[in-house]
Coordinates of C-alpha atoms and ligand atoms in Angstrom, one line a residue:
X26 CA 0.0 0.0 0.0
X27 CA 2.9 2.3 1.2
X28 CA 4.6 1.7 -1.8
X29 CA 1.5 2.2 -4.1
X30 CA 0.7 5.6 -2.4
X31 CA 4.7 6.9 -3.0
X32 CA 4.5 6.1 -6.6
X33 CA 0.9 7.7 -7.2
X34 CA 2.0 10.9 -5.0
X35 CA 5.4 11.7 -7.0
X36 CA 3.7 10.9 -10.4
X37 CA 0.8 13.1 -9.8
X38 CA 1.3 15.8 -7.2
X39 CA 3.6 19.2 -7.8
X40 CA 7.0 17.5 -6.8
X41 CA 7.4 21.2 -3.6
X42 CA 7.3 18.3 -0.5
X43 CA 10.2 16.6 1.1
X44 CA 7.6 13.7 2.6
X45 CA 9.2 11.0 5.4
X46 CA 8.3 8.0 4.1
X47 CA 5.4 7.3 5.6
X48 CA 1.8 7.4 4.7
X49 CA -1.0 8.0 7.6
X50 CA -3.9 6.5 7.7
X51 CA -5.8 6.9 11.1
X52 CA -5.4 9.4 14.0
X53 CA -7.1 9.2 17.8
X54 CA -5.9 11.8 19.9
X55 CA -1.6 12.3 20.1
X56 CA -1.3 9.0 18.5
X57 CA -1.7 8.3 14.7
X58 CA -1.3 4.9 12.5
X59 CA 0.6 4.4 9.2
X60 CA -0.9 2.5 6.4
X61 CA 2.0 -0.2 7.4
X62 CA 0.2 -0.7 10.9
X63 CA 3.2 1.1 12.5
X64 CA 1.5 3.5 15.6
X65 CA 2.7 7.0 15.9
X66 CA 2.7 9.2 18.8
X67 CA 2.7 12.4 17.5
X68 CA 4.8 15.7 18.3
X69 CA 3.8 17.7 15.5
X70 CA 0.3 18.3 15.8
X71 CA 0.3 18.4 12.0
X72 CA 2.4 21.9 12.1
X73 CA 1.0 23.2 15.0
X74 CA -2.5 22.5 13.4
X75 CA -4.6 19.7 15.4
X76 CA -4.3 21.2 18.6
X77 CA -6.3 19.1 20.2
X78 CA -4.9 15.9 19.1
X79 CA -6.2 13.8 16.3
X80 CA -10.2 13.6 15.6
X81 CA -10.8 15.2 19.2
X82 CA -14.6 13.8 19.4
X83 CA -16.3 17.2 20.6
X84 CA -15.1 18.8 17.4
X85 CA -15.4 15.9 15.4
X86 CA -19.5 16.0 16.5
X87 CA -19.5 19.6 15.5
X88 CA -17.8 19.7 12.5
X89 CA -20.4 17.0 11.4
X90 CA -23.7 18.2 13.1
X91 CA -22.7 20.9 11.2
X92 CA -22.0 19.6 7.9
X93 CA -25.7 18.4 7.9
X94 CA -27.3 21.3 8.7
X95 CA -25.8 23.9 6.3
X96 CA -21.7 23.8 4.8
X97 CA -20.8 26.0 2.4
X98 CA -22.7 29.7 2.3
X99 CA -20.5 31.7 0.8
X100 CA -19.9 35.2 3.4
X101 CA -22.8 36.9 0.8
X102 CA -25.0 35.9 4.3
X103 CA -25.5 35.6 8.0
X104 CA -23.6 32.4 9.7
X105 CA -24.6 31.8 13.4
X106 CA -21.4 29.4 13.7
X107 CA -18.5 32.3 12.5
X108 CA -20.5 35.1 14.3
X109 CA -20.4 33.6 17.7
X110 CA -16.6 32.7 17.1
X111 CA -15.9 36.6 15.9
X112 CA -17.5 37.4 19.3
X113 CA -15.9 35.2 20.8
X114 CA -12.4 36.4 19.9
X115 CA -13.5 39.6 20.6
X116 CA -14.8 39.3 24.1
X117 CA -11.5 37.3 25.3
X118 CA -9.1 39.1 23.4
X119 CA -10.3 43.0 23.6
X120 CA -10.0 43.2 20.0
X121 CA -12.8 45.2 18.0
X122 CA -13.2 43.5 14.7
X123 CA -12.1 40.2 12.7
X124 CA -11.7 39.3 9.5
X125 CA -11.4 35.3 8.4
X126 CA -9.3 33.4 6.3
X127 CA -8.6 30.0 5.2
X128 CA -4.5 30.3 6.1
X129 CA -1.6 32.0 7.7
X130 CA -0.7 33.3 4.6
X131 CA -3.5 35.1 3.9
X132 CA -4.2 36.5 7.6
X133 CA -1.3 37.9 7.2
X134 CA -2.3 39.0 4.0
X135 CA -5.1 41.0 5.3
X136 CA -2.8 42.7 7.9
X137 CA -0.5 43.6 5.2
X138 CA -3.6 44.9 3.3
X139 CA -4.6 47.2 6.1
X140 CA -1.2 48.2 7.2
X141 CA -1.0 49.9 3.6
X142 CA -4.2 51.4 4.2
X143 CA -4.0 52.8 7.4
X144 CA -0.5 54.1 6.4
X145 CA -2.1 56.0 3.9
X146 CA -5.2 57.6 5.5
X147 CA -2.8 58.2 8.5
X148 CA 0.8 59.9 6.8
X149 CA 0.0 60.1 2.8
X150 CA 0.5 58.0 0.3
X151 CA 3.9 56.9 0.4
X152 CA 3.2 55.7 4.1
X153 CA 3.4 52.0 3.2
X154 CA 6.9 51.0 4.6
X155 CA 6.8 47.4 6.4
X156 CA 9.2 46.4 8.5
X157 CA 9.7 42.4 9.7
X158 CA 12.5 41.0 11.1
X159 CA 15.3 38.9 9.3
X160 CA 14.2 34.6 9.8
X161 CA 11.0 35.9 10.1
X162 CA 8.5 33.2 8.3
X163 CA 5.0 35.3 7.5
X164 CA 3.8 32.6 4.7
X165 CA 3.9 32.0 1.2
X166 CA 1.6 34.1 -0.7
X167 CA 3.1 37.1 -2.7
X168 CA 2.4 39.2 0.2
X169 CA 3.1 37.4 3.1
X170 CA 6.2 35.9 1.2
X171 CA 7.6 39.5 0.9
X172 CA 8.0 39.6 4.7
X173 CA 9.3 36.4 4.9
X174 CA 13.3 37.2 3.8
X175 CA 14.7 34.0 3.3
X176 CA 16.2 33.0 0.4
X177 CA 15.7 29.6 0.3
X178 CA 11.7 30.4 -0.3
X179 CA 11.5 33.9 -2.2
X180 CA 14.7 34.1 -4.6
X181 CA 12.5 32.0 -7.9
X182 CA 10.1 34.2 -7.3
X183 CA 11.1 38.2 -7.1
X184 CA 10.5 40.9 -7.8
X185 CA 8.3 40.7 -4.6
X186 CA 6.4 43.7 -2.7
X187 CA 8.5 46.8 -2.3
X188 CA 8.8 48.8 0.6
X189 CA 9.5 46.0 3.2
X190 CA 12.7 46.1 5.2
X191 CA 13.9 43.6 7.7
X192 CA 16.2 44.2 10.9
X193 CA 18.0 41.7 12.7
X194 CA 15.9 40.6 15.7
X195 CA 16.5 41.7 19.4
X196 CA 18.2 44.5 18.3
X197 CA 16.2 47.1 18.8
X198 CA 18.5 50.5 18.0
X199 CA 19.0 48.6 14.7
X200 CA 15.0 48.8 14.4
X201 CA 14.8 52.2 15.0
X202 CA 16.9 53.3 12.6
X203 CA 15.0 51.6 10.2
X204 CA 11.8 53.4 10.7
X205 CA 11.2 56.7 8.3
X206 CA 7.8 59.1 8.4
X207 CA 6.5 56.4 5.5
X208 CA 6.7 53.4 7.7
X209 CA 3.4 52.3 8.5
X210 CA 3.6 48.9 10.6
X211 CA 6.1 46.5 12.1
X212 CA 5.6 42.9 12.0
X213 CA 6.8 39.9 14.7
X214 CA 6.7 36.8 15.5
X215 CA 7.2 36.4 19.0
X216 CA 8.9 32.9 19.0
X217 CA 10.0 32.9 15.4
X218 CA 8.9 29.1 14.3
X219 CA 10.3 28.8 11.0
X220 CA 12.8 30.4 11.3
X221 CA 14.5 28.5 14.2
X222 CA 12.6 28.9 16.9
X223 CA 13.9 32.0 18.0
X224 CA 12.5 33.6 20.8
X225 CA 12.2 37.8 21.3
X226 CA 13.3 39.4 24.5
X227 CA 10.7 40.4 26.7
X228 CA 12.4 44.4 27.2
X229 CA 12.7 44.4 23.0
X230 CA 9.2 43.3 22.2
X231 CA 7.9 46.0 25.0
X232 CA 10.6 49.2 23.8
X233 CA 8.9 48.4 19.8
X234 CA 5.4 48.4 21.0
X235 CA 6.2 51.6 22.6
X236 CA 7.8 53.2 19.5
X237 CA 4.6 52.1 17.8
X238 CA 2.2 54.0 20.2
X239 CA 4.5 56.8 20.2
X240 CA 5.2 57.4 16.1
X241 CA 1.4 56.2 15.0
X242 CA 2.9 52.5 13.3
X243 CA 0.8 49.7 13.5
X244 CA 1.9 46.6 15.7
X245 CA 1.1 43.6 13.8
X246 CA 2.1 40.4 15.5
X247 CA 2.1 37.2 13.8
X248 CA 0.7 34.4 16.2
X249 CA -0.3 32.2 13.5
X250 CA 2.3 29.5 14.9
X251 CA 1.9 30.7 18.6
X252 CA -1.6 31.2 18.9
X253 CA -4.7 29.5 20.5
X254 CA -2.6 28.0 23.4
X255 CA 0.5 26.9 22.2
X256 CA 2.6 29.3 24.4
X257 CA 0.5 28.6 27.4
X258 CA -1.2 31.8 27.1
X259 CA -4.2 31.8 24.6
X260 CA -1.8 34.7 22.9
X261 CA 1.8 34.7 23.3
X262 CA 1.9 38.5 23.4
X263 CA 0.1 38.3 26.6
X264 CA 3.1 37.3 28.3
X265 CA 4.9 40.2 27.3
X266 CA 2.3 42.8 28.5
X267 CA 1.7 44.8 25.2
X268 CA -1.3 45.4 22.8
X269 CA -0.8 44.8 19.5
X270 CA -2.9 46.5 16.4
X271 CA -3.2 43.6 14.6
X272 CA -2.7 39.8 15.8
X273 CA -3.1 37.3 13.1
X274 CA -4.0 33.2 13.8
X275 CA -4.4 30.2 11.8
X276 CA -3.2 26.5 12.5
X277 CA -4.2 26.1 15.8
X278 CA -7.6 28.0 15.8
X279 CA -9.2 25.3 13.2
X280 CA -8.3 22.2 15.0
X281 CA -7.5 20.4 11.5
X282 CA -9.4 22.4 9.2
X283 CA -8.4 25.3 7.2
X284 CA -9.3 28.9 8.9
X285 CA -7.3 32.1 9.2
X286 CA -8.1 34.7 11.2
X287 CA -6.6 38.6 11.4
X288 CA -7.7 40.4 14.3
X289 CA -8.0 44.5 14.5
X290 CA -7.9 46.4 17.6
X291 CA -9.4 49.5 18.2
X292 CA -7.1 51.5 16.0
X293 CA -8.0 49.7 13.0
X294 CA -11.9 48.8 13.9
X295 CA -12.6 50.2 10.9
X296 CA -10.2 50.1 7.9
X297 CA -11.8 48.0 5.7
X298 CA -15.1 48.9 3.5
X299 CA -17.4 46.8 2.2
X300 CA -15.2 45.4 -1.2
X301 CA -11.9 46.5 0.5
X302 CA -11.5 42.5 1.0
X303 CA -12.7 39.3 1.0
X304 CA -12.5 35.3 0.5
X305 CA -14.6 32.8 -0.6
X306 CA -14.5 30.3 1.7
X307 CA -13.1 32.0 5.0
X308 CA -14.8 31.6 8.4
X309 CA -17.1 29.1 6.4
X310 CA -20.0 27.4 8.6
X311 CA -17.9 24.3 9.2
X312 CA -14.7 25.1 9.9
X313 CA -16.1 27.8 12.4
X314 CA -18.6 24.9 14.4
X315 CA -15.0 23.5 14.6
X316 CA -12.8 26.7 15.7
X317 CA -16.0 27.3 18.3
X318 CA -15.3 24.3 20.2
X319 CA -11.5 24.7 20.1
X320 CA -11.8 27.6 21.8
X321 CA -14.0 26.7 24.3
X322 CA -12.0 23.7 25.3
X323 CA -8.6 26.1 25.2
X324 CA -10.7 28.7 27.5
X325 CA -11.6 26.8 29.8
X326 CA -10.7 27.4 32.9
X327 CA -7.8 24.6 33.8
X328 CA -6.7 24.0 30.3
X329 CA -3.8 26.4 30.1
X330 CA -2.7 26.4 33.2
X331 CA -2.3 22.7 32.4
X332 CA -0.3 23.4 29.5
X333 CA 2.1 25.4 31.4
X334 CA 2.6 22.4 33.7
X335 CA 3.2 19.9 30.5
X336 CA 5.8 22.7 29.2
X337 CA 7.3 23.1 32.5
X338 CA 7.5 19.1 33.2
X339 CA 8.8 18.8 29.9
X340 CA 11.2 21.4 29.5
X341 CA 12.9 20.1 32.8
X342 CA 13.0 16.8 31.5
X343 CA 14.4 17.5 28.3
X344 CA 17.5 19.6 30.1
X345 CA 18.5 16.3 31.2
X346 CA 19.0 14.4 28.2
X347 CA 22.5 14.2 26.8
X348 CA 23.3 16.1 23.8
X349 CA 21.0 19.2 24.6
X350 CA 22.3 22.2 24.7
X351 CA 19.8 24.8 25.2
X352 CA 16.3 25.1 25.0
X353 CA 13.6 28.1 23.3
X354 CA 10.5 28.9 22.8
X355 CA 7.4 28.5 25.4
X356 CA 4.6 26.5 26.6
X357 CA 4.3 23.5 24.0
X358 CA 6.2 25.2 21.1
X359 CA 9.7 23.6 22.1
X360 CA 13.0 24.3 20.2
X361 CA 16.0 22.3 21.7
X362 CA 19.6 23.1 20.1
X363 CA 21.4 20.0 20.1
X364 CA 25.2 19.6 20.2
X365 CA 26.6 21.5 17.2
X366 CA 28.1 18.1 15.8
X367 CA 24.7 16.5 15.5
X368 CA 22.7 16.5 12.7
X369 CA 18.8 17.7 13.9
X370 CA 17.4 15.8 10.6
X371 CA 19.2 12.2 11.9
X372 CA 17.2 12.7 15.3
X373 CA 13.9 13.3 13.7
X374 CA 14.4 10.3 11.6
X375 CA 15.6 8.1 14.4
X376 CA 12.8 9.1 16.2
X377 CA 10.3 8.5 13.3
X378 CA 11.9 4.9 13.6
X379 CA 11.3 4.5 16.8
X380 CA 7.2 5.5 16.7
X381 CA 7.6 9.4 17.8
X382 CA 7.1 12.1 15.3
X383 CA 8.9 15.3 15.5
X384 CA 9.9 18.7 13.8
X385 CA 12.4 20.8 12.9
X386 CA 13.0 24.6 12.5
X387 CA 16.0 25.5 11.2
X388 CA 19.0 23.4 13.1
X389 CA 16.8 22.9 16.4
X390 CA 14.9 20.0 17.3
X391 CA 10.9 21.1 17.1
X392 CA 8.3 19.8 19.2
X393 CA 4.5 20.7 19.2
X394 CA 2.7 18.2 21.0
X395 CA -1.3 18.6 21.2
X396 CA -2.1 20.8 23.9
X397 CA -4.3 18.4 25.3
X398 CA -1.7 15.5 25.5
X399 CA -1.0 13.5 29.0
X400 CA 1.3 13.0 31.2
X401 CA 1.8 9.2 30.3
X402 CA 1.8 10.2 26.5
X403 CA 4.5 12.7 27.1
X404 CA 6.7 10.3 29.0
X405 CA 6.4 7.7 25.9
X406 CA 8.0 10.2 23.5
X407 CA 10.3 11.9 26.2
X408 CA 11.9 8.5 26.8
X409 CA 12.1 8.0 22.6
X410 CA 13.9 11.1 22.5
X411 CA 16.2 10.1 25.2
X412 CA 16.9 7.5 23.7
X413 CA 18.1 8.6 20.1
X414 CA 19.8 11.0 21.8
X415 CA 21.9 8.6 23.9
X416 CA 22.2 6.6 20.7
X417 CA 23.5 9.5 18.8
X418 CA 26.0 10.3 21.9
X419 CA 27.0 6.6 22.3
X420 CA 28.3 6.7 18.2
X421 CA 30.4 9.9 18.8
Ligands
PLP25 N1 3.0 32.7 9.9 C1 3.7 31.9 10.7 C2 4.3 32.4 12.0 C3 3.8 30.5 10.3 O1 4.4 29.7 11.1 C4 3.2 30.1 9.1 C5 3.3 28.7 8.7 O2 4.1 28.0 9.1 C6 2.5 31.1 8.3 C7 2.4 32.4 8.8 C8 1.8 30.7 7.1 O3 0.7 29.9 7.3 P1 0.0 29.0 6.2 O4 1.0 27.9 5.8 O5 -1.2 28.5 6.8 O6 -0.3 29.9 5.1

């Protein structure tokens, strides 16, 4: 069957994934099963995607239920399930207004859209300077690729947008130098995933925000990766005490279905008119029955205070394990630099082989484990990982 399904996917899909070889069948919870039989647990959450495991039964009744009641609308009319998750975003996040999408790209794509805009109602014209940070990872849509300066993804396809700058990050006199009377936004990633798992300094994050009040630029902050949870905070950017302009989510939010979402605070509450923007599909019926019941499970009241505990229990653990170096990122988004000799790819395949799945982001080690995952479940693919790792110490 495996070998069936390799040989169909390279002769009829676009040849742009590097796929392990290994074909999924069936997922319950953090564990998922190969066509082969093999059983996975699962660090990945499918990208930060499902997370509340695989086929969490609440949204999987939802999702349905819905499906045979109404699907597909189109955003030409009233849906009960998007409104009440618009209003729900709003209530717990304080922001005014939300627009959906069906990606991170295209969030981000909307942020990008009324950055320009307010930029030019605000300071003229020219007032559309963006400025992003170098390994930043916004997506891959023209726009959202054009803040996303790394060669490896945008160098087949320039000339991309102009008037978007990039500064290394945690540097902030380097940022302020950057900014002119046409810059109109800044946009972060708070724990760059992509891009390495790099995390921003509490004092840097706080001095831009307050360059952003104080000179009228828009603070757009990309929580696509580290939204809904994964930091151990429903927003990362709550843990560094600011207020963005913008936040944009995806992944996470949609529990395994496609959603975007760009949020506006009250600066931007009203920056797009009606034909300023739009999608077909986002924020459809379905995939909002979905994102409702992901957020009420992530809002409720022990859930993230039980994430913090996984992190904390896991982080500790993972300190212990030969080979590690240091460790990044928060809550359940977990970079781990390994010894500079070791190659992060060999680990992630080792552990594949041994029945845990993992990431990478750049040369760390990447683990994003469904939020919901337990204690017993965590100490299965902790003692995988100790293992390879011991492995890979033992052979030098
Ligand atoms: N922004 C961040 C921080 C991401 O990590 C990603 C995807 O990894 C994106 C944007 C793009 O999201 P999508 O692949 O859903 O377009």
């Amino acid at each position: 069957m495996y070998a069936k399904l390799e040989k169909e996917d390279k002769a009829f899909l676009m040849n742009n994934y590097n796929r392990f070889p290994i074909a999924l069948k069936t997922g319950e919870g953090s564990y998922c099963t190969a066509v082969s039989g093999q059983k996975y647990l699962d660090f990945t959450s499918g990208i930060g995607v499902n997370s509340l495991g695989h086929c969490y039964a609440p949204w999987v009744s939802a999702i349905s239920r819905q499906a045979q009641t109404i699907g597909h609308t189109s955003n030409l009319y009233y849906t009960e399930p998007q409104i009440t998750l618009a209003r729900k975003l709003c209530d717990y996040t304080g922001c005014s207004k939300v627009f959906f999408a069906n990606s991170g790209s295209e969030a981000n794509e909307a942020a990008l859209k009324a950055a320009r805009k307010y930029g030019k109602s605000r300071k003229g014209e020219q007032a559309i300077e963006i400025i992003a940070l170098k390994s930043a990872f916004h997506g891959r849509t023209m726009g959202s690729l054009s803040m996303t300066p790394q060669k490896a993804y945008t160098e087949a396809f320039t000339p991309l947008l102009t008037g978007i700058s990039f500064v290394e990050a945690n540097n902030f006199p380097a940022l302020v130098a950057k900014i002119t009377p046409q810059t109109c936004a800044i946009i972060l990633e708070l724990i760059q995933g992509e891009g390495g798992l790099n995390d921003l300094t509490d004092t840097y994050v706080k001095a831009i925000w307050q360059t952003c009040q104080d000179k009228d630029i828009l603070l757009i902050i990309d929580e696509v990766q580290t939204g809904c949870g994964r930091t151990g905070t429903f927003y990362a950017y709550e843990q560094y005490d600011i207020i963005p302009d913008i936040v944009t989510l995806a992944k996470g939010l949609g529990g395994g279905l496609p959603i975007g979402a760009t949020l506006f605070y009250d600066k931007c509450r009203a920056i797009f008119a009606y034909g300023d923007h739009g999608t077909t599909f986002g924020g459809g019926a379905i995939v909002a029955a979905g994102a409702n019941i992901v957020f009420d499970t992530i809002t409720a009241p022990s859930f993230l205070p039980e994430v913090q505990d996984k992190s904390a229990y896991m982080r500790q653990q993972i300190r212990k394990m030969p080979l590690v170096v240091s460790l990044s990122g928060k809550g359940l988004m977990i970079g781990i630099e390994l010894a500079e000799h070791i190659l992060v790819s060999e680990a992630v395949k080792r552990a594949n082989s041994q029945g845990l799945l993992t990431l990478t982001a750049k040369n760390k080690w990447r683990l994003l484990p469904a939020l919901n995952i337990s204690k017993a479940e965590i100490d299965e693919g902790l003692k995988i990982m100790k293992k390879v790792l011991t492995d890979l110490e033992k052979e030098g």
